[in-house]
Amino acid sequence: PSVSKARNLLVSTIAKFPLRAMSGDTVLDSKAQPSFLYRTDTNVTPYERMAWTVDDLIFHGFSLWRVVRGAGDSPKGGPILSAEWVPREKWAIKPDTNVGNRLYIDDEPIDDLSQVILFNSPFEGLLTIASKTLKGARDLDAAWVGRARNPIPLIELHVTDDSELEPDEIKAF
């Protein structure tokens, strides 16, 4: 519950702020803002895209967007036209004997890295640095739920003498 509360607070706070393009320390005029920052070409809204990105950064330490670029003279292509968040289970960085490490999305190698944006968190992610703590918290949560569903008496009461109570003693007791 504490991880969930912190995650929900961070994601809902950060994701609501719109992305803005900058030139140096100055935010570009609203007319000069690239459209991919405030809209998407899919059914995932910019808020959801950013929420999932923050979620990835909290838990995995990385997040990935696939981008579509316009025409341009740069080797990387032109400006970004659209950006789509890629779920963590759909991509991986794997060793490749020819090029070192290679990015794969849906098991397809991505050779043109200008078609993606990799966000790198300043820490490794909770699933890496706190896996034992998270598993312990999950186990503790399951234990108390199980105990509440199937209560076991903490003490057993036994009659220790051989005498039996009379009916009027039973009523009084």
mmCIF file with all atom_site columns, C-alpha atoms in Angstrom:
data_model
loop_
_atom_site.group_PDB
_atom_site.id
_atom_site.type_symbol
_atom_site.label_atom_id
_atom_site.label_alt_id
_atom_site.label_comp_id
_atom_site.label_asym_id
_atom_site.label_entity_id
_atom_site.label_seq_id
_atom_site.pdbx_PDB_ins_code
_atom_site.Cartn_x
_atom_site.Cartn_y
_atom_site.Cartn_z
_atom_site.occupancy
_atom_site.B_iso_or_equiv
_atom_site.pdbx_formal_charge
_atom_site.auth_seq_id
_atom_site.auth_comp_id
_atom_site.auth_asym_id
_atom_site.auth_atom_id
_atom_site.pdbx_PDB_model_num
ATOM 1   C CA . PRO A 1 1   ? 0.000   0.000   0.000   1.00 0.00 ? 1   PRO A CA 1
ATOM 2   C CA . SER A 1 2   ? 2.765   2.510   0.740   1.00 0.00 ? 2   SER A CA 1
ATOM 3   C CA . VAL A 1 3   ? 4.438   1.871   -2.624  1.00 0.00 ? 3   VAL A CA 1
ATOM 4   C CA . SER A 1 4   ? 1.085   2.191   -4.354  1.00 0.00 ? 4   SER A CA 1
ATOM 5   C CA . LYS A 1 5   ? 0.325   5.458   -2.552  1.00 0.00 ? 5   LYS A CA 1
ATOM 6   C CA . ALA A 1 6   ? 3.727   6.956   -3.415  1.00 0.00 ? 6   ALA A CA 1
ATOM 7   C CA . ARG A 1 7   ? 3.467   5.756   -7.020  1.00 0.00 ? 7   ARG A CA 1
ATOM 8   C CA . ASN A 1 8   ? -0.030  7.187   -7.441  1.00 0.00 ? 8   ASN A CA 1
ATOM 9   C CA . LEU A 1 9   ? 1.046   10.526  -5.964  1.00 0.00 ? 9   LEU A CA 1
ATOM 10  C CA . LEU A 1 10  ? 4.114   10.812  -8.205  1.00 0.00 ? 10  LEU A CA 1
ATOM 11  C CA . VAL A 1 11  ? 2.401   9.650   -11.394 1.00 0.00 ? 11  VAL A CA 1
ATOM 12  C CA . SER A 1 12  ? -0.687  11.836  -10.976 1.00 0.00 ? 12  SER A CA 1
ATOM 13  C CA . THR A 1 13  ? 1.433   14.885  -10.099 1.00 0.00 ? 13  THR A CA 1
ATOM 14  C CA . ILE A 1 14  ? 4.053   14.557  -12.838 1.00 0.00 ? 14  ILE A CA 1
ATOM 15  C CA . ALA A 1 15  ? 1.835   13.307  -15.693 1.00 0.00 ? 15  ALA A CA 1
ATOM 16  C CA . LYS A 1 16  ? -0.537  16.272  -15.507 1.00 0.00 ? 16  LYS A CA 1
ATOM 17  C CA . PHE A 1 17  ? 2.212   18.736  -16.436 1.00 0.00 ? 17  PHE A CA 1
ATOM 18  C CA . PRO A 1 18  ? 2.424   19.190  -20.195 1.00 0.00 ? 18  PRO A CA 1
ATOM 19  C CA . LEU A 1 19  ? 5.733   18.645  -21.946 1.00 0.00 ? 19  LEU A CA 1
ATOM 20  C CA . ARG A 1 20  ? 7.275   21.781  -23.415 1.00 0.00 ? 20  ARG A CA 1
ATOM 21  C CA . ALA A 1 21  ? 10.066  22.154  -25.976 1.00 0.00 ? 21  ALA A CA 1
ATOM 22  C CA . MET A 1 22  ? 12.882  24.480  -25.002 1.00 0.00 ? 22  MET A CA 1
ATOM 23  C CA . SER A 1 23  ? 15.737  26.271  -26.668 1.00 0.00 ? 23  SER A CA 1
ATOM 24  C CA . GLY A 1 24  ? 18.441  26.574  -24.053 1.00 0.00 ? 24  GLY A CA 1
ATOM 25  C CA . ASP A 1 25  ? 16.740  27.888  -20.910 1.00 0.00 ? 25  ASP A CA 1
ATOM 26  C CA . THR A 1 26  ? 13.770  29.388  -22.767 1.00 0.00 ? 26  THR A CA 1
ATOM 27  C CA . VAL A 1 27  ? 10.471  27.626  -23.408 1.00 0.00 ? 27  VAL A CA 1
ATOM 28  C CA . LEU A 1 28  ? 9.511   27.893  -27.069 1.00 0.00 ? 28  LEU A CA 1
ATOM 29  C CA . ASP A 1 29  ? 6.452   29.906  -28.026 1.00 0.00 ? 29  ASP A CA 1
ATOM 30  C CA . SER A 1 30  ? 3.231   27.852  -28.038 1.00 0.00 ? 30  SER A CA 1
ATOM 31  C CA . LYS A 1 31  ? 3.054   28.034  -31.857 1.00 0.00 ? 31  LYS A CA 1
ATOM 32  C CA . ALA A 1 32  ? 6.569   26.576  -32.095 1.00 0.00 ? 32  ALA A CA 1
ATOM 33  C CA . GLN A 1 33  ? 5.806   23.609  -29.811 1.00 0.00 ? 33  GLN A CA 1
ATOM 34  C CA . PRO A 1 34  ? 6.003   20.249  -31.631 1.00 0.00 ? 34  PRO A CA 1
ATOM 35  C CA . SER A 1 35  ? 2.544   18.698  -31.785 1.00 0.00 ? 35  SER A CA 1
ATOM 36  C CA . PHE A 1 36  ? 3.700   15.297  -30.462 1.00 0.00 ? 36  PHE A CA 1
ATOM 37  C CA . LEU A 1 37  ? 4.170   16.932  -27.041 1.00 0.00 ? 37  LEU A CA 1
ATOM 38  C CA . TYR A 1 38  ? 0.465   17.680  -26.582 1.00 0.00 ? 38  TYR A CA 1
ATOM 39  C CA . ARG A 1 39  ? -1.294  15.081  -28.761 1.00 0.00 ? 39  ARG A CA 1
ATOM 40  C CA . THR A 1 40  ? -0.935  11.479  -29.902 1.00 0.00 ? 40  THR A CA 1
ATOM 41  C CA . ASP A 1 41  ? -1.883  9.543   -33.021 1.00 0.00 ? 41  ASP A CA 1
ATOM 42  C CA . THR A 1 42  ? -3.177  6.607   -30.981 1.00 0.00 ? 42  THR A CA 1
ATOM 43  C CA . ASN A 1 43  ? -5.969  6.073   -28.471 1.00 0.00 ? 43  ASN A CA 1
ATOM 44  C CA . VAL A 1 44  ? -3.471  6.705   -25.639 1.00 0.00 ? 44  VAL A CA 1
ATOM 45  C CA . THR A 1 45  ? -3.723  10.308  -24.459 1.00 0.00 ? 45  THR A CA 1
ATOM 46  C CA . PRO A 1 46  ? -0.614  12.413  -23.724 1.00 0.00 ? 46  PRO A CA 1
ATOM 47  C CA . TYR A 1 47  ? -1.508  12.172  -20.004 1.00 0.00 ? 47  TYR A CA 1
ATOM 48  C CA . GLU A 1 48  ? -1.621  8.363   -20.159 1.00 0.00 ? 48  GLU A CA 1
ATOM 49  C CA . ARG A 1 49  ? 1.595   8.238   -22.189 1.00 0.00 ? 49  ARG A CA 1
ATOM 50  C CA . MET A 1 50  ? 3.363   10.313  -19.561 1.00 0.00 ? 50  MET A CA 1
ATOM 51  C CA . ALA A 1 51  ? 1.785   8.376   -16.664 1.00 0.00 ? 51  ALA A CA 1
ATOM 52  C CA . TRP A 1 52  ? 3.079   5.077   -18.069 1.00 0.00 ? 52  TRP A CA 1
ATOM 53  C CA . THR A 1 53  ? 6.476   6.675   -18.707 1.00 0.00 ? 53  THR A CA 1
ATOM 54  C CA . VAL A 1 54  ? 6.749   7.831   -15.086 1.00 0.00 ? 54  VAL A CA 1
ATOM 55  C CA . ASP A 1 55  ? 5.553   4.412   -13.939 1.00 0.00 ? 55  ASP A CA 1
ATOM 56  C CA . ASP A 1 56  ? 8.340   2.738   -15.939 1.00 0.00 ? 56  ASP A CA 1
ATOM 57  C CA . LEU A 1 57  ? 10.927  5.111   -14.496 1.00 0.00 ? 57  LEU A CA 1
ATOM 58  C CA . ILE A 1 58  ? 9.793   4.414   -10.917 1.00 0.00 ? 58  ILE A CA 1
ATOM 59  C CA . PHE A 1 59  ? 9.741   0.639   -11.231 1.00 0.00 ? 59  PHE A CA 1
ATOM 60  C CA . HIS A 1 60  ? 12.261  -0.190  -13.990 1.00 0.00 ? 60  HIS A CA 1
ATOM 61  C CA . GLY A 1 61  ? 14.533  2.862   -14.253 1.00 0.00 ? 61  GLY A CA 1
ATOM 62  C CA . PHE A 1 62  ? 13.935  3.130   -18.026 1.00 0.00 ? 62  PHE A CA 1
ATOM 63  C CA . SER A 1 63  ? 11.099  3.979   -20.379 1.00 0.00 ? 63  SER A CA 1
ATOM 64  C CA . LEU A 1 64  ? 10.872  3.904   -24.156 1.00 0.00 ? 64  LEU A CA 1
ATOM 65  C CA . TRP A 1 65  ? 8.915   5.835   -26.748 1.00 0.00 ? 65  TRP A CA 1
ATOM 66  C CA . ARG A 1 66  ? 8.745   4.950   -30.438 1.00 0.00 ? 66  ARG A CA 1
ATOM 67  C CA . VAL A 1 67  ? 8.709   8.057   -32.629 1.00 0.00 ? 67  VAL A CA 1
ATOM 68  C CA . VAL A 1 68  ? 7.832   8.875   -36.217 1.00 0.00 ? 68  VAL A CA 1
ATOM 69  C CA . ARG A 1 69  ? 9.954   11.577  -37.788 1.00 0.00 ? 69  ARG A CA 1
ATOM 70  C CA . GLY A 1 70  ? 9.261   13.829  -40.735 1.00 0.00 ? 70  GLY A CA 1
ATOM 71  C CA . ALA A 1 71  ? 11.581  14.339  -43.668 1.00 0.00 ? 71  ALA A CA 1
ATOM 72  C CA . GLY A 1 72  ? 14.813  16.115  -42.921 1.00 0.00 ? 72  GLY A CA 1
ATOM 73  C CA . ASP A 1 73  ? 18.401  16.549  -44.013 1.00 0.00 ? 73  ASP A CA 1
ATOM 74  C CA . SER A 1 74  ? 19.831  15.256  -40.725 1.00 0.00 ? 74  SER A CA 1
ATOM 75  C CA . PRO A 1 75  ? 21.056  11.641  -40.579 1.00 0.00 ? 75  PRO A CA 1
ATOM 76  C CA . LYS A 1 76  ? 18.555  11.205  -37.761 1.00 0.00 ? 76  LYS A CA 1
ATOM 77  C CA . GLY A 1 77  ? 15.694  12.428  -39.907 1.00 0.00 ? 77  GLY A CA 1
ATOM 78  C CA . GLY A 1 78  ? 13.431  15.411  -39.424 1.00 0.00 ? 78  GLY A CA 1
ATOM 79  C CA . PRO A 1 79  ? 11.401  16.628  -36.497 1.00 0.00 ? 79  PRO A CA 1
ATOM 80  C CA . ILE A 1 80  ? 9.364   14.218  -34.396 1.00 0.00 ? 80  ILE A CA 1
ATOM 81  C CA . LEU A 1 81  ? 5.784   14.055  -35.666 1.00 0.00 ? 81  LEU A CA 1
ATOM 82  C CA . SER A 1 82  ? 4.358   11.536  -33.221 1.00 0.00 ? 82  SER A CA 1
ATOM 83  C CA . ALA A 1 83  ? 5.489   9.592   -30.170 1.00 0.00 ? 83  ALA A CA 1
ATOM 84  C CA . GLU A 1 84  ? 4.080   6.436   -28.647 1.00 0.00 ? 84  GLU A CA 1
ATOM 85  C CA . TRP A 1 85  ? 4.941   4.851   -25.297 1.00 0.00 ? 85  TRP A CA 1
ATOM 86  C CA . VAL A 1 86  ? 6.200   1.267   -25.627 1.00 0.00 ? 86  VAL A CA 1
ATOM 87  C CA . PRO A 1 87  ? 5.148   -1.080  -22.787 1.00 0.00 ? 87  PRO A CA 1
ATOM 88  C CA . ARG A 1 88  ? 8.142   -2.488  -20.873 1.00 0.00 ? 88  ARG A CA 1
ATOM 89  C CA . GLU A 1 89  ? 7.327   -6.098  -21.696 1.00 0.00 ? 89  GLU A CA 1
ATOM 90  C CA . LYS A 1 90  ? 7.469   -5.346  -25.445 1.00 0.00 ? 90  LYS A CA 1
ATOM 91  C CA . TRP A 1 91  ? 11.079  -4.137  -25.584 1.00 0.00 ? 91  TRP A CA 1
ATOM 92  C CA . ALA A 1 92  ? 14.507  -5.267  -24.422 1.00 0.00 ? 92  ALA A CA 1
ATOM 93  C CA . ILE A 1 93  ? 18.151  -4.421  -24.839 1.00 0.00 ? 93  ILE A CA 1
ATOM 94  C CA . LYS A 1 94  ? 20.025  -7.634  -25.625 1.00 0.00 ? 94  LYS A CA 1
ATOM 95  C CA . PRO A 1 95  ? 23.647  -8.422  -26.438 1.00 0.00 ? 95  PRO A CA 1
ATOM 96  C CA . ASP A 1 96  ? 24.406  -8.777  -30.138 1.00 0.00 ? 96  ASP A CA 1
ATOM 97  C CA . THR A 1 97  ? 27.744  -10.191 -31.301 1.00 0.00 ? 97  THR A CA 1
ATOM 98  C CA . ASN A 1 98  ? 27.874  -7.830  -34.305 1.00 0.00 ? 98  ASN A CA 1
ATOM 99  C CA . VAL A 1 99  ? 27.058  -4.491  -32.664 1.00 0.00 ? 99  VAL A CA 1
ATOM 100 C CA . GLY A 1 100 ? 27.314  -4.967  -28.892 1.00 0.00 ? 100 GLY A CA 1
ATOM 101 C CA . ASN A 1 101 ? 23.939  -4.245  -27.350 1.00 0.00 ? 101 ASN A CA 1
ATOM 102 C CA . ARG A 1 102 ? 20.873  -3.946  -29.550 1.00 0.00 ? 102 ARG A CA 1
ATOM 103 C CA . LEU A 1 103 ? 17.363  -2.692  -28.898 1.00 0.00 ? 103 LEU A CA 1
ATOM 104 C CA . TYR A 1 104 ? 14.467  -5.006  -29.752 1.00 0.00 ? 104 TYR A CA 1
ATOM 105 C CA . ILE A 1 105 ? 10.781  -4.115  -29.872 1.00 0.00 ? 105 ILE A CA 1
ATOM 106 C CA . ASP A 1 106 ? 8.437   -7.100  -30.214 1.00 0.00 ? 106 ASP A CA 1
ATOM 107 C CA . ASP A 1 107 ? 11.563  -9.220  -30.857 1.00 0.00 ? 107 ASP A CA 1
ATOM 108 C CA . GLU A 1 108 ? 12.419  -7.115  -33.932 1.00 0.00 ? 108 GLU A CA 1
ATOM 109 C CA . PRO A 1 109 ? 15.831  -5.399  -33.885 1.00 0.00 ? 109 PRO A CA 1
ATOM 110 C CA . ILE A 1 110 ? 15.753  -1.612  -34.067 1.00 0.00 ? 110 ILE A CA 1
ATOM 111 C CA . ASP A 1 111 ? 18.698  -0.439  -36.152 1.00 0.00 ? 111 ASP A CA 1
ATOM 112 C CA . ASP A 1 112 ? 17.728  3.209   -36.468 1.00 0.00 ? 112 ASP A CA 1
ATOM 113 C CA . LEU A 1 113 ? 17.843  4.587   -32.918 1.00 0.00 ? 113 LEU A CA 1
ATOM 114 C CA . SER A 1 114 ? 16.508  7.941   -34.106 1.00 0.00 ? 114 SER A CA 1
ATOM 115 C CA . GLN A 1 115 ? 13.129  6.161   -34.185 1.00 0.00 ? 115 GLN A CA 1
ATOM 116 C CA . VAL A 1 116 ? 13.039  5.829   -30.384 1.00 0.00 ? 116 VAL A CA 1
ATOM 117 C CA . ILE A 1 117 ? 13.528  7.925   -27.268 1.00 0.00 ? 117 ILE A CA 1
ATOM 118 C CA . LEU A 1 118 ? 15.005  6.097   -24.285 1.00 0.00 ? 118 LEU A CA 1
ATOM 119 C CA . PHE A 1 119 ? 14.326  7.781   -20.943 1.00 0.00 ? 119 PHE A CA 1
ATOM 120 C CA . ASN A 1 120 ? 16.867  6.891   -18.279 1.00 0.00 ? 120 ASN A CA 1
ATOM 121 C CA . SER A 1 121 ? 15.955  7.393   -14.624 1.00 0.00 ? 121 SER A CA 1
ATOM 122 C CA . PRO A 1 122 ? 18.563  8.618   -12.124 1.00 0.00 ? 122 PRO A CA 1
ATOM 123 C CA . PHE A 1 123 ? 18.199  5.310   -10.273 1.00 0.00 ? 123 PHE A CA 1
ATOM 124 C CA . GLU A 1 124 ? 17.807  1.644   -11.176 1.00 0.00 ? 124 GLU A CA 1
ATOM 125 C CA . GLY A 1 125 ? 14.094  1.343   -10.392 1.00 0.00 ? 125 GLY A CA 1
ATOM 126 C CA . LEU A 1 126 ? 12.294  -0.162  -7.426  1.00 0.00 ? 126 LEU A CA 1
ATOM 127 C CA . LEU A 1 127 ? 12.048  -3.617  -8.980  1.00 0.00 ? 127 LEU A CA 1
ATOM 128 C CA . THR A 1 128 ? 15.850  -3.713  -9.102  1.00 0.00 ? 128 THR A CA 1
ATOM 129 C CA . ILE A 1 129 ? 16.911  -2.079  -5.830  1.00 0.00 ? 129 ILE A CA 1
ATOM 130 C CA . ALA A 1 130 ? 13.965  -3.017  -3.620  1.00 0.00 ? 130 ALA A CA 1
ATOM 131 C CA . SER A 1 131 ? 12.791  -6.384  -4.922  1.00 0.00 ? 131 SER A CA 1
ATOM 132 C CA . LYS A 1 132 ? 13.214  -8.160  -1.561  1.00 0.00 ? 132 LYS A CA 1
ATOM 133 C CA . THR A 1 133 ? 11.378  -5.399  0.288   1.00 0.00 ? 133 THR A CA 1
ATOM 134 C CA . LEU A 1 134 ? 8.538   -5.389  -2.233  1.00 0.00 ? 134 LEU A CA 1
ATOM 135 C CA . LYS A 1 135 ? 8.215   -9.186  -2.102  1.00 0.00 ? 135 LYS A CA 1
ATOM 136 C CA . GLY A 1 136 ? 8.242   -9.056  1.707   1.00 0.00 ? 136 GLY A CA 1
ATOM 137 C CA . ALA A 1 137 ? 5.524   -6.392  1.739   1.00 0.00 ? 137 ALA A CA 1
ATOM 138 C CA . ARG A 1 138 ? 3.437   -8.453  -0.673  1.00 0.00 ? 138 ARG A CA 1
ATOM 139 C CA . ASP A 1 139 ? 3.875   -11.561 1.518   1.00 0.00 ? 139 ASP A CA 1
ATOM 140 C CA . LEU A 1 140 ? 2.975   -9.601  4.669   1.00 0.00 ? 140 LEU A CA 1
ATOM 141 C CA . ASP A 1 141 ? -0.142  -8.263  2.965   1.00 0.00 ? 141 ASP A CA 1
ATOM 142 C CA . ALA A 1 142 ? -1.172  -11.774 1.882   1.00 0.00 ? 142 ALA A CA 1
ATOM 143 C CA . ALA A 1 143 ? -0.530  -13.109 5.404   1.00 0.00 ? 143 ALA A CA 1
ATOM 144 C CA . TRP A 1 144 ? -2.802  -10.654 7.200   1.00 0.00 ? 144 TRP A CA 1
ATOM 145 C CA . VAL A 1 145 ? -5.557  -11.096 4.591   1.00 0.00 ? 145 VAL A CA 1
ATOM 146 C CA . GLY A 1 146 ? -5.345  -14.869 5.037   1.00 0.00 ? 146 GLY A CA 1
ATOM 147 C CA . ARG A 1 147 ? -5.406  -14.465 8.821   1.00 0.00 ? 147 ARG A CA 1
ATOM 148 C CA . ALA A 1 148 ? -8.493  -12.218 8.609   1.00 0.00 ? 148 ALA A CA 1
ATOM 149 C CA . ARG A 1 149 ? -10.297 -14.716 6.376   1.00 0.00 ? 149 ARG A CA 1
ATOM 150 C CA . ASN A 1 150 ? -9.424  -17.723 8.536   1.00 0.00 ? 150 ASN A CA 1
ATOM 151 C CA . PRO A 1 151 ? -8.915  -16.521 12.098  1.00 0.00 ? 151 PRO A CA 1
ATOM 152 C CA . ILE A 1 152 ? -7.050  -18.887 14.385  1.00 0.00 ? 152 ILE A CA 1
ATOM 153 C CA . PRO A 1 153 ? -7.427  -18.382 18.113  1.00 0.00 ? 153 PRO A CA 1
ATOM 154 C CA . LEU A 1 154 ? -4.277  -17.016 19.661  1.00 0.00 ? 154 LEU A CA 1
ATOM 155 C CA . ILE A 1 155 ? -4.832  -19.040 22.859  1.00 0.00 ? 155 ILE A CA 1
ATOM 156 C CA . GLU A 1 156 ? -6.577  -22.303 23.584  1.00 0.00 ? 156 GLU A CA 1
ATOM 157 C CA . LEU A 1 157 ? -8.756  -22.569 26.649  1.00 0.00 ? 157 LEU A CA 1
ATOM 158 C CA . HIS A 1 158 ? -9.017  -25.909 28.456  1.00 0.00 ? 158 HIS A CA 1
ATOM 159 C CA . VAL A 1 159 ? -10.807 -27.037 31.576  1.00 0.00 ? 159 VAL A CA 1
ATOM 160 C CA . THR A 1 160 ? -8.043  -28.333 33.814  1.00 0.00 ? 160 THR A CA 1
ATOM 161 C CA . ASP A 1 161 ? -10.029 -29.918 36.637  1.00 0.00 ? 161 ASP A CA 1
ATOM 162 C CA . ASP A 1 162 ? -12.244 -32.964 36.353  1.00 0.00 ? 162 ASP A CA 1
ATOM 163 C CA . SER A 1 163 ? -15.254 -31.433 38.028  1.00 0.00 ? 163 SER A CA 1
ATOM 164 C CA . GLU A 1 164 ? -18.301 -30.640 35.995  1.00 0.00 ? 164 GLU A CA 1
ATOM 165 C CA . LEU A 1 165 ? -20.420 -27.568 36.497  1.00 0.00 ? 165 LEU A CA 1
ATOM 166 C CA . GLU A 1 166 ? -23.941 -27.793 37.849  1.00 0.00 ? 166 GLU A CA 1
ATOM 167 C CA . PRO A 1 167 ? -26.757 -26.247 35.730  1.00 0.00 ? 167 PRO A CA 1
ATOM 168 C CA . ASP A 1 168 ? -27.096 -23.221 38.066  1.00 0.00 ? 168 ASP A CA 1
ATOM 169 C CA . GLU A 1 169 ? -23.272 -22.721 37.933  1.00 0.00 ? 169 GLU A CA 1
ATOM 170 C CA . ILE A 1 170 ? -23.438 -22.817 34.138  1.00 0.00 ? 170 ILE A CA 1
ATOM 171 C CA . LYS A 1 171 ? -26.123 -20.068 34.188  1.00 0.00 ? 171 LYS A CA 1
ATOM 172 C CA . ALA A 1 172 ? -24.040 -17.931 36.517  1.00 0.00 ? 172 ALA A CA 1
ATOM 173 C CA . PHE A 1 173 ? -20.902 -18.482 34.474  1.00 0.00 ? 173 PHE A CA 1
#
